[in-house]
């Protein structure tokens, strides 16, 4: 029997090369992922799968009705919640002072705060007489009206809103007194109303943002239905006071004289800048999704997401965002995960 020599170029050498072996495994995996088992089913089985899809569409038609009824129920309960939100607004604005019974709520930090307040500090926060003896200054905050900057702090602690806040927005948002969500059943949608106290930035007392929703199967792709969704929005005109518009900034540019290029003058132009208040001026786009460019589509998607978060999370749970309880819970989970990973790494190192 003749001896068979291995092929030098195509022999077993690559199998001994970890890098080459990894590349080969990746190629095999890609080939396996590219193969769709459905493509290789017998025709009779594919017909049965089509029957399942048709059943799925029938089920989705029922789900459309479910979401419509859920929205109607949401509208009903929104009216029932409103007296609670109205009372919250009065407390925040300082128009109503809750009594002791209304303030009777357990606090985890209350006892710790009492311990931290030494007797010396307690003496200092007592009413201090003025020079005339007839005026008093309360350094314990007893003269504070309502809950200052309540909604500004809520915004800071809500990730999707907080990431859109700019430093120049914050003095304006300190005047925000309340946010209301007005639900509409037909046509399906909602309007967010932002109520401001009198301020030096704009003359409006209420800014609005309206959203329209749809709950229907797409005739061309009915299986893509995932529930009621926002598809359109409209802002409002903000009547800024002179020089107070934070959505633009003034820049100086040099301009040449067309008739005499040697002559140069400096002109001031307004340039758009990032601001939370751009929220009230969303891009105007065609109703046909195919005609919307990618940039506007991304802006609208972010806008829709913010409106939905304000409606479903921020307004209903505002006090928990204000205290940082919702915000802190997420951070603690992340820290716990990081600590667990670090502990595992340390153990692995010690084992080695």
Short mmCIF file of the C-alpha atoms (twelve columns), coordinates in Angstrom:
data_MODEL
# 
_entry.id   MODEL 
# 
loop_
_atom_site.group_PDB 
_atom_site.id 
_atom_site.type_symbol 
_atom_site.label_atom_id 
_atom_site.label_alt_id 
_atom_site.label_comp_id 
_atom_site.label_asym_id 
_atom_site.label_seq_id 
_atom_site.Cartn_x 
_atom_site.Cartn_y 
_atom_site.Cartn_z 
_atom_site.pdbx_PDB_model_num 
ATOM 1   C CA . UNK A 1   0.000   0.000  0.000  1 
ATOM 2   C CA . UNK A 2   1.423   3.328  -1.052 1 
ATOM 3   C CA . UNK A 3   2.024   5.993  1.530  1 
ATOM 4   C CA . UNK A 4   -0.275  9.039  1.152  1 
ATOM 5   C CA . UNK A 5   1.406   12.301 1.959  1 
ATOM 6   C CA . UNK A 6   -0.732  15.082 3.492  1 
ATOM 7   C CA . UNK A 7   -1.319  18.140 1.368  1 
ATOM 8   C CA . UNK A 8   1.023   20.809 2.682  1 
ATOM 9   C CA . UNK A 9   -1.322  23.704 1.807  1 
ATOM 10  C CA . UNK A 10  -4.654  22.118 2.717  1 
ATOM 11  C CA . UNK A 11  -3.622  19.668 5.390  1 
ATOM 12  C CA . UNK A 12  -4.368  19.626 9.096  1 
ATOM 13  C CA . UNK A 13  -2.306  22.708 9.868  1 
ATOM 14  C CA . UNK A 14  -5.330  25.086 10.091 1 
ATOM 15  C CA . UNK A 15  -6.954  22.859 12.719 1 
ATOM 16  C CA . UNK A 16  -3.966  23.494 14.931 1 
ATOM 17  C CA . UNK A 17  -4.297  27.252 14.471 1 
ATOM 18  C CA . UNK A 18  -6.799  28.666 17.045 1 
ATOM 19  C CA . UNK A 19  -7.402  31.808 14.983 1 
ATOM 20  C CA . UNK A 20  -8.126  29.854 11.793 1 
ATOM 21  C CA . UNK A 21  -10.330 27.432 13.712 1 
ATOM 22  C CA . UNK A 22  -12.347 30.305 15.208 1 
ATOM 23  C CA . UNK A 23  -12.880 31.820 11.748 1 
ATOM 24  C CA . UNK A 24  -14.040 28.468 10.437 1 
ATOM 25  C CA . UNK A 25  -16.504 28.072 13.308 1 
ATOM 26  C CA . UNK A 26  -17.892 31.566 12.697 1 
ATOM 27  C CA . UNK A 27  -18.435 30.812 9.020  1 
ATOM 28  C CA . UNK A 28  -20.262 27.586 9.851  1 
ATOM 29  C CA . UNK A 29  -22.419 29.456 12.394 1 
ATOM 30  C CA . UNK A 30  -23.267 32.144 9.841  1 
ATOM 31  C CA . UNK A 31  -24.271 29.488 7.338  1 
ATOM 32  C CA . UNK A 32  -26.499 27.775 9.888  1 
ATOM 33  C CA . UNK A 33  -28.172 31.075 10.835 1 
ATOM 34  C CA . UNK A 34  -28.750 31.910 7.179  1 
ATOM 35  C CA . UNK A 35  -30.749 28.718 6.745  1 
ATOM 36  C CA . UNK A 36  -34.428 29.225 7.573  1 
ATOM 37  C CA . UNK A 37  -36.063 25.858 8.377  1 
ATOM 38  C CA . UNK A 38  -39.371 27.189 7.031  1 
ATOM 39  C CA . UNK A 39  -37.890 27.468 3.528  1 
ATOM 40  C CA . UNK A 40  -37.301 23.727 3.433  1 
ATOM 41  C CA . UNK A 41  -40.714 22.600 4.672  1 
ATOM 42  C CA . UNK A 42  -42.974 20.578 2.347  1 
ATOM 43  C CA . UNK A 43  -45.686 22.595 0.592  1 
ATOM 44  C CA . UNK A 44  -48.448 20.876 2.543  1 
ATOM 45  C CA . UNK A 45  -46.834 21.965 5.846  1 
ATOM 46  C CA . UNK A 46  -46.354 25.530 4.578  1 
ATOM 47  C CA . UNK A 47  -50.092 25.680 3.837  1 
ATOM 48  C CA . UNK A 48  -50.795 24.786 7.454  1 
ATOM 49  C CA . UNK A 49  -48.411 27.540 8.608  1 
ATOM 50  C CA . UNK A 50  -50.332 30.018 6.449  1 
ATOM 51  C CA . UNK A 51  -53.499 28.891 8.215  1 
ATOM 52  C CA . UNK A 52  -51.829 29.707 11.532 1 
ATOM 53  C CA . UNK A 53  -50.932 33.169 10.278 1 
ATOM 54  C CA . UNK A 54  -54.528 33.743 9.229  1 
ATOM 55  C CA . UNK A 55  -55.624 32.737 12.723 1 
ATOM 56  C CA . UNK A 56  -53.043 35.142 14.129 1 
ATOM 57  C CA . UNK A 57  -54.610 38.010 12.157 1 
ATOM 58  C CA . UNK A 58  -58.048 37.079 13.543 1 
ATOM 59  C CA . UNK A 59  -56.589 37.206 17.019 1 
ATOM 60  C CA . UNK A 60  -54.984 40.604 16.323 1 
ATOM 61  C CA . UNK A 61  -58.341 41.994 15.191 1 
ATOM 62  C CA . UNK A 62  -59.666 41.114 18.646 1 
ATOM 63  C CA . UNK A 63  -56.586 42.696 20.217 1 
ATOM 64  C CA . UNK A 64  -57.364 45.967 18.420 1 
ATOM 65  C CA . UNK A 65  -60.754 45.997 20.183 1 
ATOM 66  C CA . UNK A 66  -58.992 45.228 23.461 1 
ATOM 67  C CA . UNK A 67  -56.699 48.232 23.119 1 
ATOM 68  C CA . UNK A 68  -59.617 50.488 22.138 1 
ATOM 69  C CA . UNK A 69  -61.535 49.449 25.248 1 
ATOM 70  C CA . UNK A 70  -58.411 49.864 27.384 1 
ATOM 71  C CA . UNK A 71  -57.986 53.416 26.096 1 
ATOM 72  C CA . UNK A 72  -61.652 54.183 26.848 1 
ATOM 73  C CA . UNK A 73  -61.127 52.841 30.366 1 
ATOM 74  C CA . UNK A 74  -57.983 54.946 30.721 1 
ATOM 75  C CA . UNK A 75  -59.965 58.049 29.719 1 
ATOM 76  C CA . UNK A 76  -62.607 57.205 32.321 1 
ATOM 77  C CA . UNK A 77  -60.115 56.794 35.139 1 
ATOM 78  C CA . UNK A 78  -58.158 59.888 34.088 1 
ATOM 79  C CA . UNK A 79  -61.183 61.949 35.074 1 
ATOM 80  C CA . UNK A 80  -61.366 60.125 38.404 1 
ATOM 81  C CA . UNK A 81  -57.652 60.775 39.096 1 
ATOM 82  C CA . UNK A 82  -57.923 64.498 38.334 1 
ATOM 83  C CA . UNK A 83  -59.131 65.671 41.806 1 
ATOM 84  C CA . UNK A 84  -56.026 64.012 43.296 1 
ATOM 85  C CA . UNK A 85  -53.771 65.730 40.763 1 
ATOM 86  C CA . UNK A 86  -55.522 69.069 41.421 1 
ATOM 87  C CA . UNK A 87  -54.783 68.754 45.131 1 
ATOM 88  C CA . UNK A 88  -51.174 67.858 44.358 1 
ATOM 89  C CA . UNK A 89  -50.903 71.005 42.236 1 
ATOM 90  C CA . UNK A 90  -52.251 73.189 45.059 1 
ATOM 91  C CA . UNK A 91  -49.768 71.734 47.550 1 
ATOM 92  C CA . UNK A 92  -46.844 72.170 45.143 1 
ATOM 93  C CA . UNK A 93  -47.851 75.759 44.341 1 
ATOM 94  C CA . UNK A 94  -48.407 76.627 48.002 1 
ATOM 95  C CA . UNK A 95  -52.118 77.231 47.556 1 
ATOM 96  C CA . UNK A 96  -53.036 74.553 50.095 1 
ATOM 97  C CA . UNK A 97  -51.321 73.482 53.311 1 
ATOM 98  C CA . UNK A 98  -51.949 69.813 54.167 1 
ATOM 99  C CA . UNK A 99  -52.968 69.105 57.759 1 
ATOM 100 C CA . UNK A 100 -51.209 66.696 60.113 1 
ATOM 101 C CA . UNK A 101 -53.411 63.748 59.141 1 
ATOM 102 C CA . UNK A 102 -52.680 64.309 55.459 1 
ATOM 103 C CA . UNK A 103 -48.951 64.402 56.209 1 
ATOM 104 C CA . UNK A 104 -49.022 61.209 58.273 1 
ATOM 105 C CA . UNK A 105 -46.911 58.982 56.055 1 
ATOM 106 C CA . UNK A 106 -43.993 56.776 57.226 1 
ATOM 107 C CA . UNK A 107 -40.509 57.883 56.192 1 
ATOM 108 C CA . UNK A 108 -37.408 55.700 56.287 1 
ATOM 109 C CA . UNK A 109 -35.111 58.697 56.744 1 
ATOM 110 C CA . UNK A 110 -37.200 60.619 59.274 1 
ATOM 111 C CA . UNK A 111 -35.507 59.167 62.382 1 
ATOM 112 C CA . UNK A 112 -32.053 59.556 60.835 1 
ATOM 113 C CA . UNK A 113 -32.761 63.203 60.069 1 
ATOM 114 C CA . UNK A 114 -33.847 63.785 63.672 1 
ATOM 115 C CA . UNK A 115 -30.601 62.268 64.994 1 
ATOM 116 C CA . UNK A 116 -28.475 64.431 62.709 1 
ATOM 117 C CA . UNK A 117 -30.083 67.604 63.996 1 
ATOM 118 C CA . UNK A 118 -28.043 68.439 67.116 1 
ATOM 119 C CA . UNK A 119 -29.328 70.571 69.950 1 
ATOM 120 C CA . UNK A 120 -27.081 73.443 68.832 1 
ATOM 121 C CA . UNK A 121 -28.627 73.416 65.380 1 
ATOM 122 C CA . UNK A 122 -32.112 73.230 66.862 1 
ATOM 123 C CA . UNK A 123 -31.388 76.401 68.810 1 
ATOM 124 C CA . UNK A 124 -30.228 78.153 65.645 1 
ATOM 125 C CA . UNK A 125 -33.395 77.357 63.688 1 
ATOM 126 C CA . UNK A 126 -35.632 78.955 66.312 1 
ATOM 127 C CA . UNK A 127 -37.257 82.212 65.360 1 
ATOM 128 C CA . UNK A 128 -34.637 84.918 65.379 1 
ATOM 129 C CA . UNK A 129 -35.670 88.419 66.340 1 
ATOM 130 C CA . UNK A 130 -34.858 91.288 64.008 1 
ATOM 131 C CA . UNK A 131 -33.399 94.615 65.040 1 
ATOM 132 C CA . UNK A 132 -36.857 96.043 65.685 1 
ATOM 133 C CA . UNK A 133 -38.009 92.962 67.526 1 
ATOM 134 C CA . UNK A 134 -41.269 92.823 65.584 1 
ATOM 135 C CA . UNK A 135 -40.051 90.891 62.532 1 
ATOM 136 C CA . UNK A 136 -38.894 87.306 62.453 1 
ATOM 137 C CA . UNK A 137 -36.743 85.203 60.176 1 
ATOM 138 C CA . UNK A 138 -37.316 81.452 60.066 1 
ATOM 139 C CA . UNK A 139 -34.164 79.611 59.059 1 
ATOM 140 C CA . UNK A 140 -35.986 76.245 59.219 1 
ATOM 141 C CA . UNK A 141 -37.874 76.896 56.004 1 
ATOM 142 C CA . UNK A 142 -41.221 77.595 57.635 1 
ATOM 143 C CA . UNK A 143 -41.732 80.537 55.295 1 
ATOM 144 C CA . UNK A 144 -41.098 78.423 52.189 1 
ATOM 145 C CA . UNK A 145 -44.130 78.372 49.917 1 
ATOM 146 C CA . UNK A 146 -45.243 75.026 48.515 1 
ATOM 147 C CA . UNK A 147 -42.521 72.765 47.100 1 
ATOM 148 C CA . UNK A 148 -40.050 74.924 45.140 1 
ATOM 149 C CA . UNK A 149 -38.802 73.595 41.787 1 
ATOM 150 C CA . UNK A 150 -40.866 70.431 42.200 1 
ATOM 151 C CA . UNK A 151 -41.280 69.684 38.506 1 
ATOM 152 C CA . UNK A 152 -37.739 70.741 37.650 1 
ATOM 153 C CA . UNK A 153 -36.438 68.099 40.057 1 
ATOM 154 C CA . UNK A 154 -38.912 65.553 38.645 1 
ATOM 155 C CA . UNK A 155 -37.524 66.232 35.170 1 
ATOM 156 C CA . UNK A 156 -33.928 65.898 36.356 1 
ATOM 157 C CA . UNK A 157 -34.643 62.465 37.808 1 
ATOM 158 C CA . UNK A 158 -36.512 61.152 34.755 1 
ATOM 159 C CA . UNK A 159 -33.850 59.886 32.357 1 
ATOM 160 C CA . UNK A 160 -35.551 60.530 29.023 1 
ATOM 161 C CA . UNK A 161 -36.546 64.077 30.030 1 
ATOM 162 C CA . UNK A 162 -33.413 64.882 32.018 1 
ATOM 163 C CA . UNK A 163 -31.112 64.133 29.102 1 
ATOM 164 C CA . UNK A 164 -32.898 66.857 27.122 1 
ATOM 165 C CA . UNK A 165 -32.515 69.524 29.812 1 
ATOM 166 C CA . UNK A 166 -29.981 72.273 29.297 1 
ATOM 167 C CA . UNK A 167 -28.608 74.640 31.911 1 
ATOM 168 C CA . UNK A 168 -30.486 77.560 30.336 1 
ATOM 169 C CA . UNK A 169 -33.786 75.611 30.624 1 
ATOM 170 C CA . UNK A 170 -33.689 75.166 34.382 1 
ATOM 171 C CA . UNK A 171 -34.507 78.745 35.508 1 
ATOM 172 C CA . UNK A 172 -37.615 78.597 33.300 1 
ATOM 173 C CA . UNK A 173 -38.706 75.173 34.528 1 
ATOM 174 C CA . UNK A 174 -38.500 76.378 38.119 1 
ATOM 175 C CA . UNK A 175 -41.706 78.277 37.212 1 
ATOM 176 C CA . UNK A 176 -43.496 75.082 36.108 1 
ATOM 177 C CA . UNK A 177 -46.382 74.558 38.536 1 
ATOM 178 C CA . UNK A 178 -48.297 71.643 37.103 1 
ATOM 179 C CA . UNK A 179 -48.590 69.160 34.236 1 
ATOM 180 C CA . UNK A 180 -51.954 67.811 33.144 1 
ATOM 181 C CA . UNK A 181 -52.700 65.044 30.665 1 
ATOM 182 C CA . UNK A 182 -56.026 65.401 28.844 1 
ATOM 183 C CA . UNK A 183 -57.074 62.083 27.307 1 
ATOM 184 C CA . UNK A 184 -59.209 61.909 24.160 1 
ATOM 185 C CA . UNK A 185 -61.239 58.844 23.282 1 
ATOM 186 C CA . UNK A 186 -62.295 59.760 19.750 1 
ATOM 187 C CA . UNK A 187 -60.092 60.460 17.952 1 
ATOM 188 C CA . UNK A 188 -57.697 58.493 20.120 1 
ATOM 189 C CA . UNK A 189 -54.953 60.644 21.634 1 
ATOM 190 C CA . UNK A 190 -53.960 62.957 24.469 1 
ATOM 191 C CA . UNK A 191 -52.740 66.481 25.156 1 
ATOM 192 C CA . UNK A 192 -50.104 67.408 27.740 1 
ATOM 193 C CA . UNK A 193 -50.600 70.834 29.342 1 
ATOM 194 C CA . UNK A 194 -47.696 72.555 31.106 1 
ATOM 195 C CA . UNK A 195 -48.782 75.297 33.549 1 
ATOM 196 C CA . UNK A 196 -46.298 78.057 34.391 1 
ATOM 197 C CA . UNK A 197 -46.347 80.895 36.887 1 
ATOM 198 C CA . UNK A 198 -45.665 84.408 35.630 1 
ATOM 199 C CA . UNK A 199 -42.048 84.626 34.542 1 
ATOM 200 C CA . UNK A 200 -39.535 86.765 32.652 1 
ATOM 201 C CA . UNK A 201 -39.147 84.348 29.734 1 
ATOM 202 C CA . UNK A 202 -42.496 84.101 27.954 1 
ATOM 203 C CA . UNK A 203 -46.004 85.505 28.287 1 
ATOM 204 C CA . UNK A 204 -47.820 82.161 28.043 1 
ATOM 205 C CA . UNK A 205 -49.224 80.599 31.190 1 
ATOM 206 C CA . UNK A 206 -49.913 77.243 29.496 1 
ATOM 207 C CA . UNK A 207 -47.849 75.385 26.876 1 
ATOM 208 C CA . UNK A 208 -49.382 72.379 25.128 1 
ATOM 209 C CA . UNK A 209 -48.275 69.309 23.199 1 
ATOM 210 C CA . UNK A 210 -50.865 67.114 21.471 1 
ATOM 211 C CA . UNK A 211 -50.471 63.526 20.300 1 
ATOM 212 C CA . UNK A 212 -52.655 61.472 17.991 1 
ATOM 213 C CA . UNK A 213 -52.737 57.693 18.276 1 
ATOM 214 C CA . UNK A 214 -53.881 54.908 16.014 1 
ATOM 215 C CA . UNK A 215 -55.039 51.426 16.822 1 
ATOM 216 C CA . UNK A 216 -55.546 49.456 13.630 1 
ATOM 217 C CA . UNK A 217 -53.949 46.696 11.609 1 
ATOM 218 C CA . UNK A 218 -51.749 47.712 8.707  1 
ATOM 219 C CA . UNK A 219 -53.448 46.222 5.610  1 
ATOM 220 C CA . UNK A 220 -50.051 45.569 4.026  1 
ATOM 221 C CA . UNK A 221 -48.472 44.089 7.157  1 
ATOM 222 C CA . UNK A 222 -51.186 43.106 9.689  1 
ATOM 223 C CA . UNK A 223 -48.852 40.855 11.681 1 
ATOM 224 C CA . UNK A 224 -46.724 43.856 12.696 1 
ATOM 225 C CA . UNK A 225 -49.424 45.191 15.046 1 
ATOM 226 C CA . UNK A 226 -48.130 45.750 18.603 1 
ATOM 227 C CA . UNK A 227 -50.911 47.845 20.110 1 
ATOM 228 C CA . UNK A 228 -52.009 51.466 20.048 1 
ATOM 229 C CA . UNK A 229 -49.197 53.771 18.987 1 
ATOM 230 C CA . UNK A 230 -48.498 57.479 18.563 1 
ATOM 231 C CA . UNK A 231 -48.200 58.494 14.931 1 
ATOM 232 C CA . UNK A 232 -48.536 62.281 14.945 1 
ATOM 233 C CA . UNK A 233 -47.885 65.227 17.275 1 
ATOM 234 C CA . UNK A 234 -48.290 69.008 17.332 1 
ATOM 235 C CA . UNK A 235 -46.718 71.605 19.587 1 
ATOM 236 C CA . UNK A 236 -47.599 75.215 20.254 1 
ATOM 237 C CA . UNK A 237 -46.155 78.658 19.631 1 
ATOM 238 C CA . UNK A 238 -44.187 80.047 22.570 1 
ATOM 239 C CA . UNK A 239 -44.461 83.816 22.892 1 
ATOM 240 C CA . UNK A 240 -40.957 84.573 24.076 1 
ATOM 241 C CA . UNK A 241 -40.135 87.912 25.615 1 
ATOM 242 C CA . UNK A 242 -37.400 89.902 23.802 1 
ATOM 243 C CA . UNK A 243 -34.002 88.260 24.137 1 
ATOM 244 C CA . UNK A 244 -35.326 85.355 26.245 1 
ATOM 245 C CA . UNK A 245 -35.776 82.618 23.634 1 
ATOM 246 C CA . UNK A 246 -33.551 79.758 24.843 1 
ATOM 247 C CA . UNK A 247 -34.146 77.639 21.732 1 
ATOM 248 C CA . UNK A 248 -31.862 79.927 19.730 1 
ATOM 249 C CA . UNK A 249 -28.555 81.644 20.350 1 
ATOM 250 C CA . UNK A 250 -27.216 84.818 18.799 1 
ATOM 251 C CA . UNK A 251 -23.938 84.513 16.945 1 
ATOM 252 C CA . UNK A 252 -21.863 87.166 15.213 1 
ATOM 253 C CA . UNK A 253 -20.783 86.614 11.636 1 
ATOM 254 C CA . UNK A 254 -18.656 88.667 9.310  1 
ATOM 255 C CA . UNK A 255 -20.239 89.549 5.983  1 
ATOM 256 C CA . UNK A 256 -18.535 90.958 2.877  1 
ATOM 257 C CA . UNK A 257 -20.064 93.673 0.775  1 
ATOM 258 C CA . UNK A 258 -20.944 92.210 -2.627 1 
ATOM 259 C CA . UNK A 259 -20.108 95.451 -4.412 1 
ATOM 260 C CA . UNK A 260 -16.935 96.091 -2.450 1 
ATOM 261 C CA . UNK A 261 -15.282 92.901 -1.133 1 
ATOM 262 C CA . UNK A 262 -12.857 94.969 0.973  1 
ATOM 263 C CA . UNK A 263 -15.717 96.187 3.114  1 
ATOM 264 C CA . UNK A 264 -16.622 93.748 5.888  1 
ATOM 265 C CA . UNK A 265 -19.386 94.171 8.420  1 
ATOM 266 C CA . UNK A 266 -20.404 92.159 11.470 1 
ATOM 267 C CA . UNK A 267 -24.002 90.944 11.616 1 
ATOM 268 C CA . UNK A 268 -25.902 89.050 14.299 1 
ATOM 269 C CA . UNK A 269 -27.786 85.919 13.388 1 
ATOM 270 C CA . UNK A 270 -29.904 83.514 15.404 1 
ATOM 271 C CA . UNK A 271 -28.862 79.887 15.379 1 
ATOM 272 C CA . UNK A 272 -30.889 76.961 16.808 1 
ATOM 273 C CA . UNK A 273 -29.567 75.428 20.009 1 
ATOM 274 C CA . UNK A 274 -30.482 72.450 22.176 1 
ATOM 275 C CA . UNK A 275 -33.258 73.090 24.660 1 
ATOM 276 C CA . UNK A 276 -36.069 71.205 26.356 1 
ATOM 277 C CA . UNK A 277 -38.432 73.771 24.852 1 
ATOM 278 C CA . UNK A 278 -37.744 72.398 21.359 1 
ATOM 279 C CA . UNK A 279 -40.196 69.751 22.560 1 
ATOM 280 C CA . UNK A 280 -42.973 72.209 21.671 1 
ATOM 281 C CA . UNK A 281 -41.739 72.576 18.084 1 
ATOM 282 C CA . UNK A 282 -41.525 69.056 16.603 1 
ATOM 283 C CA . UNK A 283 -40.583 68.595 12.949 1 
ATOM 284 C CA . UNK A 284 -43.400 68.927 10.434 1 
ATOM 285 C CA . UNK A 285 -43.449 65.815 8.297  1 
ATOM 286 C CA . UNK A 286 -45.586 64.147 5.710  1 
ATOM 287 C CA . UNK A 287 -48.196 61.640 6.859  1 
ATOM 288 C CA . UNK A 288 -46.657 59.158 4.441  1 
ATOM 289 C CA . UNK A 289 -43.886 57.324 6.391  1 
ATOM 290 C CA . UNK A 290 -41.974 56.661 3.165  1 
ATOM 291 C CA . UNK A 291 -41.519 60.412 2.643  1 
ATOM 292 C CA . UNK A 292 -39.990 61.060 6.097  1 
ATOM 293 C CA . UNK A 293 -36.192 61.288 6.104  1 
ATOM 294 C CA . UNK A 294 -34.190 59.321 8.660  1 
ATOM 295 C CA . UNK A 295 -33.223 62.353 10.762 1 
ATOM 296 C CA . UNK A 296 -36.826 63.548 11.176 1 
ATOM 297 C CA . UNK A 297 -37.954 59.993 11.825 1 
ATOM 298 C CA . UNK A 298 -35.426 59.667 14.648 1 
ATOM 299 C CA . UNK A 299 -36.496 63.020 16.125 1 
ATOM 300 C CA . UNK A 300 -40.155 62.034 15.992 1 
ATOM 301 C CA . UNK A 301 -39.464 58.652 17.546 1 
ATOM 302 C CA . UNK A 302 -37.648 60.312 20.460 1 
ATOM 303 C CA . UNK A 303 -40.468 62.856 20.744 1 
ATOM 304 C CA . UNK A 304 -43.143 60.145 20.822 1 
ATOM 305 C CA . UNK A 305 -41.203 58.246 23.463 1 
ATOM 306 C CA . UNK A 306 -40.888 61.314 25.687 1 
ATOM 307 C CA . UNK A 307 -44.588 62.131 25.371 1 
ATOM 308 C CA . UNK A 308 -45.519 58.563 26.291 1 
ATOM 309 C CA . UNK A 309 -43.194 58.561 29.314 1 
ATOM 310 C CA . UNK A 310 -44.602 61.886 30.558 1 
ATOM 311 C CA . UNK A 311 -48.145 60.542 30.158 1 
ATOM 312 C CA . UNK A 312 -47.734 57.060 31.635 1 
ATOM 313 C CA . UNK A 313 -44.920 57.462 34.163 1 
ATOM 314 C CA . UNK A 314 -43.831 60.978 35.034 1 
ATOM 315 C CA . UNK A 315 -47.233 62.583 35.736 1 
ATOM 316 C CA . UNK A 316 -48.756 59.610 37.622 1 
ATOM 317 C CA . UNK A 317 -45.619 59.043 39.779 1 
ATOM 318 C CA . UNK A 318 -44.216 62.556 40.007 1 
ATOM 319 C CA . UNK A 319 -43.525 62.506 43.757 1 
ATOM 320 C CA . UNK A 320 -41.388 59.359 43.426 1 
ATOM 321 C CA . UNK A 321 -39.289 61.022 40.731 1 
ATOM 322 C CA . UNK A 322 -38.999 64.119 42.923 1 
ATOM 323 C CA . UNK A 323 -37.675 62.136 45.896 1 
ATOM 324 C CA . UNK A 324 -35.399 60.115 43.631 1 
ATOM 325 C CA . UNK A 325 -36.925 56.784 44.649 1 
ATOM 326 C CA . UNK A 326 -37.627 55.647 41.099 1 
ATOM 327 C CA . UNK A 327 -34.318 57.049 39.833 1 
ATOM 328 C CA . UNK A 328 -32.301 55.591 42.720 1 
ATOM 329 C CA . UNK A 329 -33.827 52.124 42.400 1 
ATOM 330 C CA . UNK A 330 -32.398 51.806 38.885 1 
ATOM 331 C CA . UNK A 331 -28.967 53.020 39.991 1 
ATOM 332 C CA . UNK A 332 -28.891 50.598 42.924 1 
ATOM 333 C CA . UNK A 333 -29.694 47.683 40.628 1 
ATOM 334 C CA . UNK A 334 -26.830 48.700 38.334 1 
ATOM 335 C CA . UNK A 335 -24.444 49.035 41.284 1 
ATOM 336 C CA . UNK A 336 -25.486 45.624 42.606 1 
ATOM 337 C CA . UNK A 337 -24.807 44.063 39.221 1 
ATOM 338 C CA . UNK A 338 -21.410 45.749 39.016 1 
ATOM 339 C CA . UNK A 339 -20.512 44.587 42.517 1 
ATOM 340 C CA . UNK A 340 -21.553 41.047 41.705 1 
ATOM 341 C CA . UNK A 341 -19.364 41.088 38.589 1 
ATOM 342 C CA . UNK A 342 -16.425 42.458 40.563 1 
ATOM 343 C CA . UNK A 343 -16.867 39.804 43.243 1 
ATOM 344 C CA . UNK A 344 -16.869 37.096 40.588 1 
ATOM 345 C CA . UNK A 345 -13.706 38.498 39.002 1 
ATOM 346 C CA . UNK A 346 -11.936 38.565 42.380 1 
ATOM 347 C CA . UNK A 347 -12.938 34.995 43.103 1 
ATOM 348 C CA . UNK A 348 -11.726 33.864 39.708 1 
ATOM 349 C CA . UNK A 349 -8.398  35.561 40.284 1 
ATOM 350 C CA . UNK A 350 -7.999  33.939 43.698 1 
ATOM 351 C CA . UNK A 351 -8.842  30.516 42.290 1 
ATOM 352 C CA . UNK A 352 -6.182  30.909 39.637 1 
# 
